[in-house]
PDB file of N, CA and C in Angstrom:
ATOM      1  N   MET A   1      85.716 112.915 104.303  1.00 46.00           N
ATOM      2  CA  MET A   1      85.148 112.476 103.141  1.00 46.00           C
ATOM      3  C   MET A   1      84.483 110.604 102.846  1.00 46.00           C
ATOM      4  N   THR A   2      82.832 110.538 102.680  1.00 60.00           N
ATOM      5  CA  THR A   2      82.515 109.474 102.416  1.00 60.00           C
ATOM      6  C   THR A   2      82.043 108.824 101.719  1.00 60.00           C
ATOM      7  N   ASP A   3      82.722 110.091 100.352  1.00 89.00           N
ATOM      8  CA  ASP A   3      81.622 109.153  99.456  1.00 89.00           C
ATOM      9  C   ASP A   3      82.749 108.464  98.162  1.00 89.00           C
ATOM     10  N   TRP A   4      82.671 107.504  97.801  1.00 93.00           N
ATOM     11  CA  TRP A   4      82.977 106.619  97.228  1.00 93.00           C
ATOM     12  C   TRP A   4      83.612 107.113  95.608  1.00 93.00           C
ATOM     13  N   ILE A   5      84.556 106.926  95.007  1.00 94.00           N
ATOM     14  CA  ILE A   5      85.413 108.059  94.289  1.00 94.00           C
ATOM     15  C   ILE A   5      85.046 106.584  93.177  1.00 94.00           C
ATOM     16  N   ASP A   6      84.680 106.427  91.616  1.00 96.00           N
ATOM     17  CA  ASP A   6      84.273 105.412  90.634  1.00 96.00           C
ATOM     18  C   ASP A   6      85.778 105.721  90.232  1.00 96.00           C
ATOM     19  N   ILE A   7      86.418 104.222  89.955  1.00 96.00           N
ATOM     20  CA  ILE A   7      87.586 104.652  89.357  1.00 96.00           C
ATOM     21  C   ILE A   7      87.755 103.842  87.661  1.00 96.00           C
ATOM     22  N   CYS A   8      87.581 102.930  87.880  1.00 96.00           N
ATOM     23  CA  CYS A   8      87.435 101.877  86.456  1.00 96.00           C
ATOM     24  C   CYS A   8      86.569 100.424  86.423  1.00 96.00           C
ATOM     25  N   ALA A   9      86.826 100.616  85.169  1.00 97.00           N
ATOM     26  CA  ALA A   9      85.365  98.980  85.521  1.00 97.00           C
ATOM     27  C   ALA A   9      86.648  97.779  85.884  1.00 97.00           C
ATOM     28  N   GLU A  10      85.990  96.816  86.505  1.00 95.00           N
ATOM     29  CA  GLU A  10      86.672  95.969  87.033  1.00 95.00           C
ATOM     30  C   GLU A  10      86.957  95.039  86.075  1.00 95.00           C
ATOM     31  N   ASN A  11      86.869  95.099  85.156  1.00 96.00           N
ATOM     32  CA  ASN A  11      87.542  94.539  84.154  1.00 96.00           C
ATOM     33  C   ASN A  11      88.967  95.087  83.288  1.00 96.00           C
ATOM     34  N   ALA A  12      88.859  96.635  83.877  1.00 96.00           N
ATOM     35  CA  ALA A  12      89.932  97.062  83.160  1.00 96.00           C
ATOM     36  C   ALA A  12      91.490  97.332  83.658  1.00 96.00           C
ATOM     37  N   LEU A  13      91.771  96.523  84.777  1.00 96.00           N
ATOM     38  CA  LEU A  13      93.569  96.071  85.278  1.00 96.00           C
ATOM     39  C   LEU A  13      93.222  94.335  85.149  1.00 96.00           C
ATOM     40  N   SER A  14      94.121  93.936  84.326  1.00 96.00           N
ATOM     41  CA  SER A  14      94.532  92.466  84.928  1.00 96.00           C
ATOM     42  C   SER A  14      95.194  92.366  86.157  1.00 96.00           C
ATOM     43  N   ASP A  15      95.775  91.103  86.469  1.00 96.00           N
ATOM     44  CA  ASP A  15      96.421  91.020  88.071  1.00 96.00           C
ATOM     45  C   ASP A  15      97.608  91.333  87.560  1.00 96.00           C
ATOM     46  N   GLY A  16      97.980  91.862  88.413  1.00 94.00           N
ATOM     47  CA  GLY A  16      99.453  92.223  88.798  1.00 94.00           C
ATOM     48  C   GLY A  16      99.550  93.555  87.576  1.00 94.00           C
ATOM     49  N   GLU A  17      98.474  94.144  87.483  1.00 95.00           N
ATOM     50  CA  GLU A  17      98.507  96.109  86.570  1.00 95.00           C
ATOM     51  C   GLU A  17      97.969  96.894  88.108  1.00 95.00           C
ATOM     52  N   HIS A  18      98.352  98.079  87.277  1.00 96.00           N
ATOM     53  CA  HIS A  18      97.972  98.954  89.022  1.00 96.00           C
ATOM     54  C   HIS A  18      97.570 100.486  87.899  1.00 96.00           C
ATOM     55  N   LEU A  19      96.792 100.836  88.248  1.00 96.00           N
ATOM     56  CA  LEU A  19      96.883 102.488  88.001  1.00 96.00           C
ATOM     57  C   LEU A  19      97.234 103.373  89.045  1.00 96.00           C
ATOM     58  N   ILE A  20      97.348 104.593  88.317  1.00 97.00           N
ATOM     59  CA  ILE A  20      97.239 105.957  89.800  1.00 97.00           C
ATOM     60  C   ILE A  20      96.028 106.664  89.115  1.00 97.00           C
ATOM     61  N   VAL A  21      95.459 107.079  91.157  1.00 95.00           N
ATOM     62  CA  VAL A  21      94.619 107.843  90.543  1.00 95.00           C
ATOM     63  C   VAL A  21      94.837 108.795  91.938  1.00 95.00           C
ATOM     64  N   ASP A  22      93.743 110.093  91.404  1.00 93.00           N
ATOM     65  CA  ASP A  22      94.095 111.127  92.502  1.00 93.00           C
ATOM     66  C   ASP A  22      92.901 110.818  93.321  1.00 93.00           C
ATOM     67  N   VAL A  23      92.859 110.803  94.962  1.00 91.00           N
ATOM     68  CA  VAL A  23      91.934 110.554  95.735  1.00 91.00           C
ATOM     69  C   VAL A  23      92.250 111.974  96.595  1.00 91.00           C
ATOM     70  N   ASP A  24      91.302 113.439  96.622  1.00 86.00           N
ATOM     71  CA  ASP A  24      91.574 113.989  97.271  1.00 86.00           C
ATOM     72  C   ASP A  24      92.513 114.617  97.437  1.00 86.00           C
ATOM     73  N   GLY A  25      93.155 114.436  96.116  1.00 90.00           N
ATOM     74  CA  GLY A  25      94.530 115.049  96.273  1.00 90.00           C
ATOM     75  C   GLY A  25      96.293 114.691  96.987  1.00 90.00           C
ATOM     76  N   THR A  26      95.240 113.014  97.497  1.00 91.00           N
ATOM     77  CA  THR A  26      96.691 112.497  97.227  1.00 91.00           C
ATOM     78  C   THR A  26      96.596 111.379  96.271  1.00 91.00           C
ATOM     79  N   GLU A  27      97.893 111.321  95.368  1.00 95.00           N
ATOM     80  CA  GLU A  27      98.006 109.358  94.753  1.00 95.00           C
ATOM     81  C   GLU A  27      98.282 108.506  95.403  1.00 95.00           C
ATOM     82  N   VAL A  28      97.183 107.652  94.129  1.00 96.00           N
ATOM     83  CA  VAL A  28      96.949 106.635  95.135  1.00 96.00           C
ATOM     84  C   VAL A  28      97.051 105.519  93.760  1.00 96.00           C
ATOM     85  N   ALA A  29      98.060 104.978  94.318  1.00 97.00           N
ATOM     86  CA  ALA A  29      98.166 103.197  92.847  1.00 97.00           C
ATOM     87  C   ALA A  29      97.024 102.237  92.740  1.00 97.00           C
ATOM     88  N   ILE A  30      96.062 101.825  92.653  1.00 98.00           N
ATOM     89  CA  ILE A  30      95.045 100.433  92.582  1.00 98.00           C
ATOM     90  C   ILE A  30      95.445  99.627  91.903  1.00 98.00           C
ATOM     91  N   PHE A  31      95.763  98.464  92.841  1.00 98.00           N
ATOM     92  CA  PHE A  31      96.293  96.895  92.071  1.00 98.00           C
ATOM     93  C   PHE A  31      95.827  96.465  92.142  1.00 98.00           C
ATOM     94  N   LYS A  32      95.469  94.782  91.105  1.00 98.00           N
ATOM     95  CA  LYS A  32      95.023  93.881  91.755  1.00 98.00           C
ATOM     96  C   LYS A  32      95.594  92.919  91.128  1.00 98.00           C
ATOM     97  N   LEU A  33      95.958  91.794  92.281  1.00 97.00           N
ATOM     98  CA  LEU A  33      96.474  90.652  92.975  1.00 97.00           C
ATOM     99  C   LEU A  33      95.332  89.958  92.793  1.00 97.00           C
ATOM    100  N   ASP A  34      95.861  88.839  92.188  1.00 95.00           N
ATOM    101  CA  ASP A  34      94.712  87.692  92.249  1.00 95.00           C
ATOM    102  C   ASP A  34      93.290  87.978  92.693  1.00 95.00           C
ATOM    103  N   GLY A  35      92.535  88.867  91.618  1.00 95.00           N
ATOM    104  CA  GLY A  35      91.339  89.061  91.576  1.00 95.00           C
ATOM    105  C   GLY A  35      90.668  90.028  92.074  1.00 95.00           C
ATOM    106  N   GLN A  36      91.694  90.671  93.202  1.00 97.00           N
ATOM    107  CA  GLN A  36      91.317  91.162  94.365  1.00 97.00           C
ATOM    108  C   GLN A  36      92.038  92.625  93.919  1.00 97.00           C
ATOM    109  N   PHE A  37      91.471  93.993  94.374  1.00 98.00           N
ATOM    110  CA  PHE A  37      91.969  95.147  94.421  1.00 98.00           C
ATOM    111  C   PHE A  37      92.324  95.715  95.516  1.00 98.00           C
ATOM    112  N   TYR A  38      93.411  96.313  95.703  1.00 98.00           N
ATOM    113  CA  TYR A  38      93.897  96.815  96.753  1.00 98.00           C
ATOM    114  C   TYR A  38      94.072  98.811  96.459  1.00 98.00           C
ATOM    115  N   ALA A  39      94.473  98.901  97.571  1.00 98.00           N
ATOM    116  CA  ALA A  39      94.783 100.768  97.274  1.00 98.00           C
ATOM    117  C   ALA A  39      95.707 101.486  98.329  1.00 98.00           C
ATOM    118  N   ILE A  40      96.950 101.683  97.730  1.00 97.00           N
ATOM    119  CA  ILE A  40      98.181 102.392  98.636  1.00 97.00           C
ATOM    120  C   ILE A  40      97.963 103.776  97.974  1.00 97.00           C
ATOM    121  N   GLU A  41      98.829 104.594  99.305  1.00 96.00           N
ATOM    122  CA  GLU A  41      99.147 105.851  98.451  1.00 96.00           C
ATOM    123  C   GLU A  41     100.800 105.273  97.966  1.00 96.00           C
ATOM    124  N   ASP A  42     100.429 106.160  96.775  1.00 97.00           N
ATOM    125  CA  ASP A  42     101.886 105.888  96.007  1.00 97.00           C
ATOM    126  C   ASP A  42     102.684 106.776  96.656  1.00 97.00           C
ATOM    127  N   VAL A  43     103.615 106.629  97.526  1.00 94.00           N
ATOM    128  CA  VAL A  43     105.029 107.239  98.236  1.00 94.00           C
ATOM    129  C   VAL A  43     105.182 106.805  98.504  1.00 94.00           C
ATOM    130  N   CYS A  44     106.582 106.365  99.112  1.00 93.00           N
ATOM    131  CA  CYS A  44     107.643 105.902  99.540  1.00 93.00           C
ATOM    132  C   CYS A  44     107.333 106.280 101.071  1.00 93.00           C
ATOM    133  N   SER A  45     107.171 106.211 102.690  1.00 92.00           N
ATOM    134  CA  SER A  45     107.395 107.060 103.465  1.00 92.00           C
ATOM    135  C   SER A  45     108.823 107.043 103.863  1.00 92.00           C
ATOM    136  N   HIS A  46     109.731 106.696 103.122  1.00 90.00           N
ATOM    137  CA  HIS A  46     111.427 107.055 102.926  1.00 90.00           C
ATOM    138  C   HIS A  46     111.440 108.347 102.803  1.00 90.00           C
ATOM    139  N   ASP A  47     111.683 108.326 100.764  1.00 85.00           N
ATOM    140  CA  ASP A  47     111.661 109.733 100.961  1.00 85.00           C
ATOM    141  C   ASP A  47     111.079 110.231  99.651  1.00 85.00           C
ATOM    142  N   GLY A  48     109.464 109.483  99.853  1.00 85.00           N
ATOM    143  CA  GLY A  48     108.138 110.206  99.592  1.00 85.00           C
ATOM    144  C   GLY A  48     108.828 110.393  98.160  1.00 85.00           C
ATOM    145  N   VAL A  49     108.856 109.225  96.976  1.00 86.00           N
ATOM    146  CA  VAL A  49     109.097 109.270  95.850  1.00 86.00           C
ATOM    147  C   VAL A  49     108.078 107.887  95.603  1.00 86.00           C
ATOM    148  N   GLU A  50     108.123 108.141  94.207  1.00 92.00           N
ATOM    149  CA  GLU A  50     106.670 107.387  94.115  1.00 92.00           C
ATOM    150  C   GLU A  50     106.908 105.965  93.657  1.00 92.00           C
ATOM    151  N   ILE A  51     106.029 105.515  94.637  1.00 94.00           N
ATOM    152  CA  ILE A  51     106.209 103.399  94.081  1.00 94.00           C
ATOM    153  C   ILE A  51     105.674 102.847  93.725  1.00 94.00           C
ATOM    154  N   ALA A  52     104.140 103.267  93.280  1.00 93.00           N
ATOM    155  CA  ALA A  52     104.030 101.730  92.312  1.00 93.00           C
ATOM    156  C   ALA A  52     104.642 101.967  90.872  1.00 93.00           C
ATOM    157  N   SER A  53     105.861 103.009  90.545  1.00 93.00           N
ATOM    158  CA  SER A  53     106.492 102.191  89.187  1.00 93.00           C
ATOM    159  C   SER A  53     107.869 101.236  89.539  1.00 93.00           C
ATOM    160  N   GLY A  54     107.574 100.870  91.101  1.00 94.00           N
ATOM    161  CA  GLY A  54     108.753 100.164  91.624  1.00 94.00           C
ATOM    162  C   GLY A  54     108.059  98.617  90.913  1.00 94.00           C
ATOM    163  N   LEU A  55     109.313  97.699  91.298  1.00 95.00           N
ATOM    164  CA  LEU A  55     108.538  95.672  90.949  1.00 95.00           C
ATOM    165  C   LEU A  55     107.736  95.913  91.535  1.00 95.00           C
ATOM    166  N   LEU A  56     107.511  95.291  91.381  1.00 96.00           N
ATOM    167  CA  LEU A  56     105.767  94.503  92.214  1.00 96.00           C
ATOM    168  C   LEU A  56     106.696  92.533  91.998  1.00 96.00           C
ATOM    169  N   GLU A  57     106.524  92.329  93.650  1.00 96.00           N
ATOM    170  CA  GLU A  57     106.929  90.502  93.842  1.00 96.00           C
ATOM    171  C   GLU A  57     106.028  90.100  94.905  1.00 96.00           C
ATOM    172  N   GLY A  58     104.820  89.778  94.234  1.00 95.00           N
ATOM    173  CA  GLY A  58     103.808  89.137  94.706  1.00 95.00           C
ATOM    174  C   GLY A  58     103.079  90.018  95.485  1.00 95.00           C
ATOM    175  N   ASP A  59     102.780  90.394  96.584  1.00 97.00           N
ATOM    176  CA  ASP A  59     102.011  91.396  97.152  1.00 97.00           C
ATOM    177  C   ASP A  59     102.649  92.054  97.645  1.00 97.00           C
ATOM    178  N   GLU A  60     104.330  92.567  97.426  1.00 97.00           N
ATOM    179  CA  GLU A  60     105.501  93.396  97.821  1.00 97.00           C
ATOM    180  C   GLU A  60     105.760  94.463  96.933  1.00 97.00           C
ATOM    181  N   ILE A  61     105.916  95.845  96.819  1.00 96.00           N
ATOM    182  CA  ILE A  61     105.750  96.583  95.979  1.00 96.00           C
ATOM    183  C   ILE A  61     107.853  97.213  96.169  1.00 96.00           C
ATOM    184  N   VAL A  62     108.276  97.362  95.632  1.00 96.00           N
ATOM    185  CA  VAL A  62     110.126  97.508  95.476  1.00 96.00           C
ATOM    186  C   VAL A  62     109.653  98.813  95.042  1.00 96.00           C
ATOM    187  N   CYS A  63     110.435  99.628  96.452  1.00 95.00           N
ATOM    188  CA  CYS A  63     110.600 101.494  95.826  1.00 95.00           C
ATOM    189  C   CYS A  63     111.555 101.267  95.359  1.00 95.00           C
ATOM    190  N   PRO A  64     111.778 101.804  93.759  1.00 93.00           N
ATOM    191  CA  PRO A  64     112.784 102.221  92.303  1.00 93.00           C
ATOM    192  C   PRO A  64     113.833 102.856  93.363  1.00 93.00           C
ATOM    193  N   ARG A  65     113.777 103.953  94.002  1.00 90.00           N
ATOM    194  CA  ARG A  65     114.727 104.887  94.431  1.00 90.00           C
ATOM    195  C   ARG A  65     115.475 103.501  95.497  1.00 90.00           C
ATOM    196  N   HIS A  66     115.259 103.404  96.637  1.00 92.00           N
ATOM    197  CA  HIS A  66     115.964 102.122  97.378  1.00 92.00           C
ATOM    198  C   HIS A  66     115.507 101.311  97.872  1.00 92.00           C
ATOM    199  N   GLY A  67     114.961 100.958  97.310  1.00 93.00           N
ATOM    200  CA  GLY A  67     114.513  99.052  97.625  1.00 93.00           C
ATOM    201  C   GLY A  67     113.711  99.475  99.052  1.00 93.00           C
ATOM    202  N   ALA A  68     113.270 100.178  99.002  1.00 95.00           N
ATOM    203  CA  ALA A  68     112.201  99.892 100.354  1.00 95.00           C
ATOM    204  C   ALA A  68     110.657  99.201  99.995  1.00 95.00           C
ATOM    205  N   ARG A  69     110.760  98.073 100.534  1.00 96.00           N
ATOM    206  CA  ARG A  69     109.518  97.412 100.057  1.00 96.00           C
ATOM    207  C   ARG A  69     108.141  97.499 101.616  1.00 96.00           C
ATOM    208  N   PHE A  70     106.891  97.522 100.408  1.00 97.00           N
ATOM    209  CA  PHE A  70     105.838  97.789 100.917  1.00 97.00           C
ATOM    210  C   PHE A  70     104.467  96.445 100.580  1.00 97.00           C
ATOM    211  N   CYS A  71     103.781  95.722 101.414  1.00 98.00           N
ATOM    212  CA  CYS A  71     102.965  94.684 101.269  1.00 98.00           C
ATOM    213  C   CYS A  71     101.390  96.044 100.382  1.00 98.00           C
ATOM    214  N   VAL A  72     100.884  95.359  99.248  1.00 98.00           N
ATOM    215  CA  VAL A  72     100.257  96.047  98.809  1.00 98.00           C
ATOM    216  C   VAL A  72      98.946  96.169  99.517  1.00 98.00           C
ATOM    217  N   LYS A  73      98.671  94.998  99.703  1.00 98.00           N
ATOM    218  CA  LYS A  73      97.045  94.505 100.459  1.00 98.00           C
ATOM    219  C   LYS A  73      97.605  95.132 102.188  1.00 98.00           C
ATOM    220  N   THR A  74      98.687  95.857 102.670  1.00 98.00           N
ATOM    221  CA  THR A  74      97.876  96.132 104.201  1.00 98.00           C
ATOM    222  C   THR A  74      99.007  97.548 104.273  1.00 98.00           C
ATOM    223  N   GLY A  75     100.115  97.763 103.104  1.00 97.00           N
ATOM    224  CA  GLY A  75     100.349  98.970 102.831  1.00 97.00           C
ATOM    225  C   GLY A  75     102.076  99.240 103.732  1.00 97.00           C
ATOM    226  N   GLU A  76     102.096  97.826 104.863  1.00 98.00           N
ATOM    227  CA  GLU A  76     103.075  97.592 105.964  1.00 98.00           C
ATOM    228  C   GLU A  76     104.239  96.907 104.973  1.00 98.00           C
ATOM    229  N   VAL A  77     105.159  98.394 105.950  1.00 96.00           N
ATOM    230  CA  VAL A  77     106.783  98.343 104.987  1.00 96.00           C
ATOM    231  C   VAL A  77     107.193  96.483 105.583  1.00 96.00           C
ATOM    232  N   LYS A  78     108.162  96.380 104.906  1.00 96.00           N
ATOM    233  CA  LYS A  78     108.333  94.792 104.915  1.00 96.00           C
ATOM    234  C   LYS A  78     109.890  95.054 104.879  1.00 96.00           C
ATOM    235  N   CYS A  79     110.577  95.727 104.484  1.00 92.00           N
ATOM    236  CA  CYS A  79     112.361  95.975 104.336  1.00 92.00           C
ATOM    237  C   CYS A  79     112.674  97.990 104.735  1.00 92.00           C
ATOM    238  N   ALA A  80     113.932  97.657 105.653  1.00 93.00           N
ATOM    239  CA  ALA A  80     113.907  99.013 105.258  1.00 93.00           C
ATOM    240  C   ALA A  80     114.798  99.516 103.824  1.00 93.00           C
ATOM    241  N   PRO A  81     114.909 100.822 103.695  1.00 94.00           N
ATOM    242  CA  PRO A  81     115.043 101.898 104.471  1.00 94.00           C
ATOM    243  C   PRO A  81     113.535 102.484 104.656  1.00 94.00           C
ATOM    244  N   ALA A  82     112.728 102.131 104.525  1.00 92.00           N
ATOM    245  CA  ALA A  82     111.616 102.363 105.156  1.00 92.00           C
ATOM    246  C   ALA A  82     111.024 102.255 105.942  1.00 92.00           C
ATOM    247  N   TYR A  83     110.769 102.661 107.074  1.00 94.00           N
ATOM    248  CA  TYR A  83     110.514 101.922 108.804  1.00 94.00           C
ATOM    249  C   TYR A  83     108.911 102.190 109.478  1.00 94.00           C
ATOM    250  N   GLU A  84     108.091 103.486 108.145  1.00 96.00           N
ATOM    251  CA  GLU A  84     107.094 103.492 108.551  1.00 96.00           C
ATOM    252  C   GLU A  84     106.148 102.837 107.443  1.00 96.00           C
ATOM    253  N   ASN A  85     104.578 102.482 107.894  1.00 97.00           N
ATOM    254  CA  ASN A  85     103.642 102.407 106.893  1.00 97.00           C
ATOM    255  C   ASN A  85     103.352 103.118 106.224  1.00 97.00           C
ATOM    256  N   ILE A  86     102.664 102.751 105.363  1.00 96.00           N
ATOM    257  CA  ILE A  86     101.979 103.458 103.820  1.00 96.00           C
ATOM    258  C   ILE A  86     100.691 103.644 104.204  1.00 96.00           C
ATOM    259  N   ASP A  87      99.564 104.500 104.059  1.00 95.00           N
ATOM    260  CA  ASP A  87      98.183 104.413 103.544  1.00 95.00           C
ATOM    261  C   ASP A  87      97.528 103.981 103.296  1.00 95.00           C
ATOM    262  N   THR A  88      96.776 103.057 103.325  1.00 96.00           N
ATOM    263  CA  THR A  88      95.988 102.199 102.585  1.00 96.00           C
ATOM    264  C   THR A  88      94.264 102.653 102.152  1.00 96.00           C
ATOM    265  N   PHE A  89      93.425 102.309 101.770  1.00 96.00           N
ATOM    266  CA  PHE A  89      92.636 103.280 101.024  1.00 96.00           C
ATOM    267  C   PHE A  89      91.062 101.934 101.685  1.00 96.00           C
ATOM    268  N   PRO A  90      90.202 102.322 101.933  1.00 96.00           N
ATOM    269  CA  PRO A  90      88.684 101.273 101.326  1.00 96.00           C
ATOM    270  C   PRO A  90      88.726 101.337 100.218  1.00 96.00           C
ATOM    271  N   ILE A  91      88.726 100.456  99.582  1.00 97.00           N
ATOM    272  CA  ILE A  91      87.975  99.888  98.173  1.00 97.00           C
ATOM    273  C   ILE A  91      86.649  98.463  98.188  1.00 97.00           C
ATOM    274  N   ARG A  92      86.268  98.917  96.918  1.00 97.00           N
ATOM    275  CA  ARG A  92      85.085  98.163  97.029  1.00 97.00           C
ATOM    276  C   ARG A  92      84.920  97.701  95.086  1.00 97.00           C
ATOM    277  N   LEU A  93      84.261  96.729  95.362  1.00 97.00           N
ATOM    278  CA  LEU A  93      83.060  96.683  93.799  1.00 97.00           C
ATOM    279  C   LEU A  93      82.458  97.011  93.751  1.00 97.00           C
ATOM    280  N   ASP A  94      81.135  97.713  93.331  1.00 97.00           N
ATOM    281  CA  ASP A  94      80.175  97.945  92.905  1.00 97.00           C
ATOM    282  C   ASP A  94      79.351  97.913  91.830  1.00 97.00           C
ATOM    283  N   ASN A  95      78.747  97.144  91.401  1.00 97.00           N
ATOM    284  CA  ASN A  95      78.276  96.901  90.473  1.00 97.00           C
ATOM    285  C   ASN A  95      79.053  96.935  88.940  1.00 97.00           C
ATOM    286  N   GLY A  96      79.849  95.942  89.237  1.00 96.00           N
ATOM    287  CA  GLY A  96      81.215  95.784  88.222  1.00 96.00           C
ATOM    288  C   GLY A  96      82.517  96.889  88.270  1.00 96.00           C
ATOM    289  N   ARG A  97      82.006  97.965  88.681  1.00 97.00           N
ATOM    290  CA  ARG A  97      82.820  99.247  89.079  1.00 97.00           C
ATOM    291  C   ARG A  97      83.995  99.332  89.987  1.00 97.00           C
ATOM    292  N   VAL A  98      84.877  99.246  90.230  1.00 98.00           N
ATOM    293  CA  VAL A  98      86.116  99.774  91.142  1.00 98.00           C
ATOM    294  C   VAL A  98      86.321 100.891  91.304  1.00 98.00           C
ATOM    295  N   GLN A  99      85.569 100.816  92.741  1.00 97.00           N
ATOM    296  CA  GLN A  99      85.383 102.892  93.670  1.00 97.00           C
ATOM    297  C   GLN A  99      86.620 102.199  95.268  1.00 97.00           C
ATOM    298  N   VAL A 100      86.943 103.255  95.238  1.00 96.00           N
ATOM    299  CA  VAL A 100      87.872 103.927  95.681  1.00 96.00           C
ATOM    300  C   VAL A 100      87.433 105.062  97.222  1.00 96.00           C
ATOM    301  N   ARG A 101      87.531 105.494  98.578  1.00 92.00           N
ATOM    302  CA  ARG A 101      87.298 106.542  99.033  1.00 92.00           C
ATOM    303  C   ARG A 101      88.415 106.653 100.237  1.00 92.00           C
ATOM    304  N   ASP A 102      88.309 108.427 101.076  1.00 86.00           N
ATOM    305  CA  ASP A 102      89.395 108.438 101.106  1.00 86.00           C
ATOM    306  C   ASP A 102      88.630 108.578 102.580  1.00 86.00           C
ATOM    307  N   SER A 103      89.194 107.441 103.395  1.00 78.00           N
ATOM    308  CA  SER A 103      88.950 107.036 104.958  1.00 78.00           C
ATOM    309  C   SER A 103      89.642 108.115 106.132  1.00 78.00           C
ATOM    310  N   ARG A 104      90.433 108.953 105.134  1.00 71.00           N
ATOM    311  CA  ARG A 104      91.617 109.563 106.586  1.00 71.00           C
ATOM    312  C   ARG A 104      91.066 110.966 107.369  1.00 71.00           C
ATOM    313  N   TRP A 105      89.619 111.316 106.804  1.00 63.00           N
ATOM    314  CA  TRP A 105      88.725 112.306 107.682  1.00 63.00           C
ATOM    315  C   TRP A 105      87.756 111.453 108.336  1.00 63.00           C
ATOM    316  N   ASP A 106      88.015 110.443 108.305  1.00 65.00           N
ATOM    317  CA  ASP A 106      86.554 109.956 109.197  1.00 65.00           C
ATOM    318  C   ASP A 106      86.652 109.912 110.644  1.00 65.00           C
TER     319      ASP A 106
END
């Protein structure tokens, strides 16, 4: 899939806020941090729970179930019990609109 999916207006989210969208059947969390947008799969690689409802600390999201931590910017796991990174998705601004795409099938 190479098409960009229109998500929301650039000003729809304030810093530290997020929203969940469906990207080709996958729940993706869109975060705004320091004026930049990031997109990660909304699932903990440890046990499959949704992570976006967890506590956001700086650029890390803390899984609400067991406390695993992931970098919102890179998907990198930062703290056990998770050991696998989570998927990130390309994101861009186009004419004031936030857009994301699913690059897993490229």
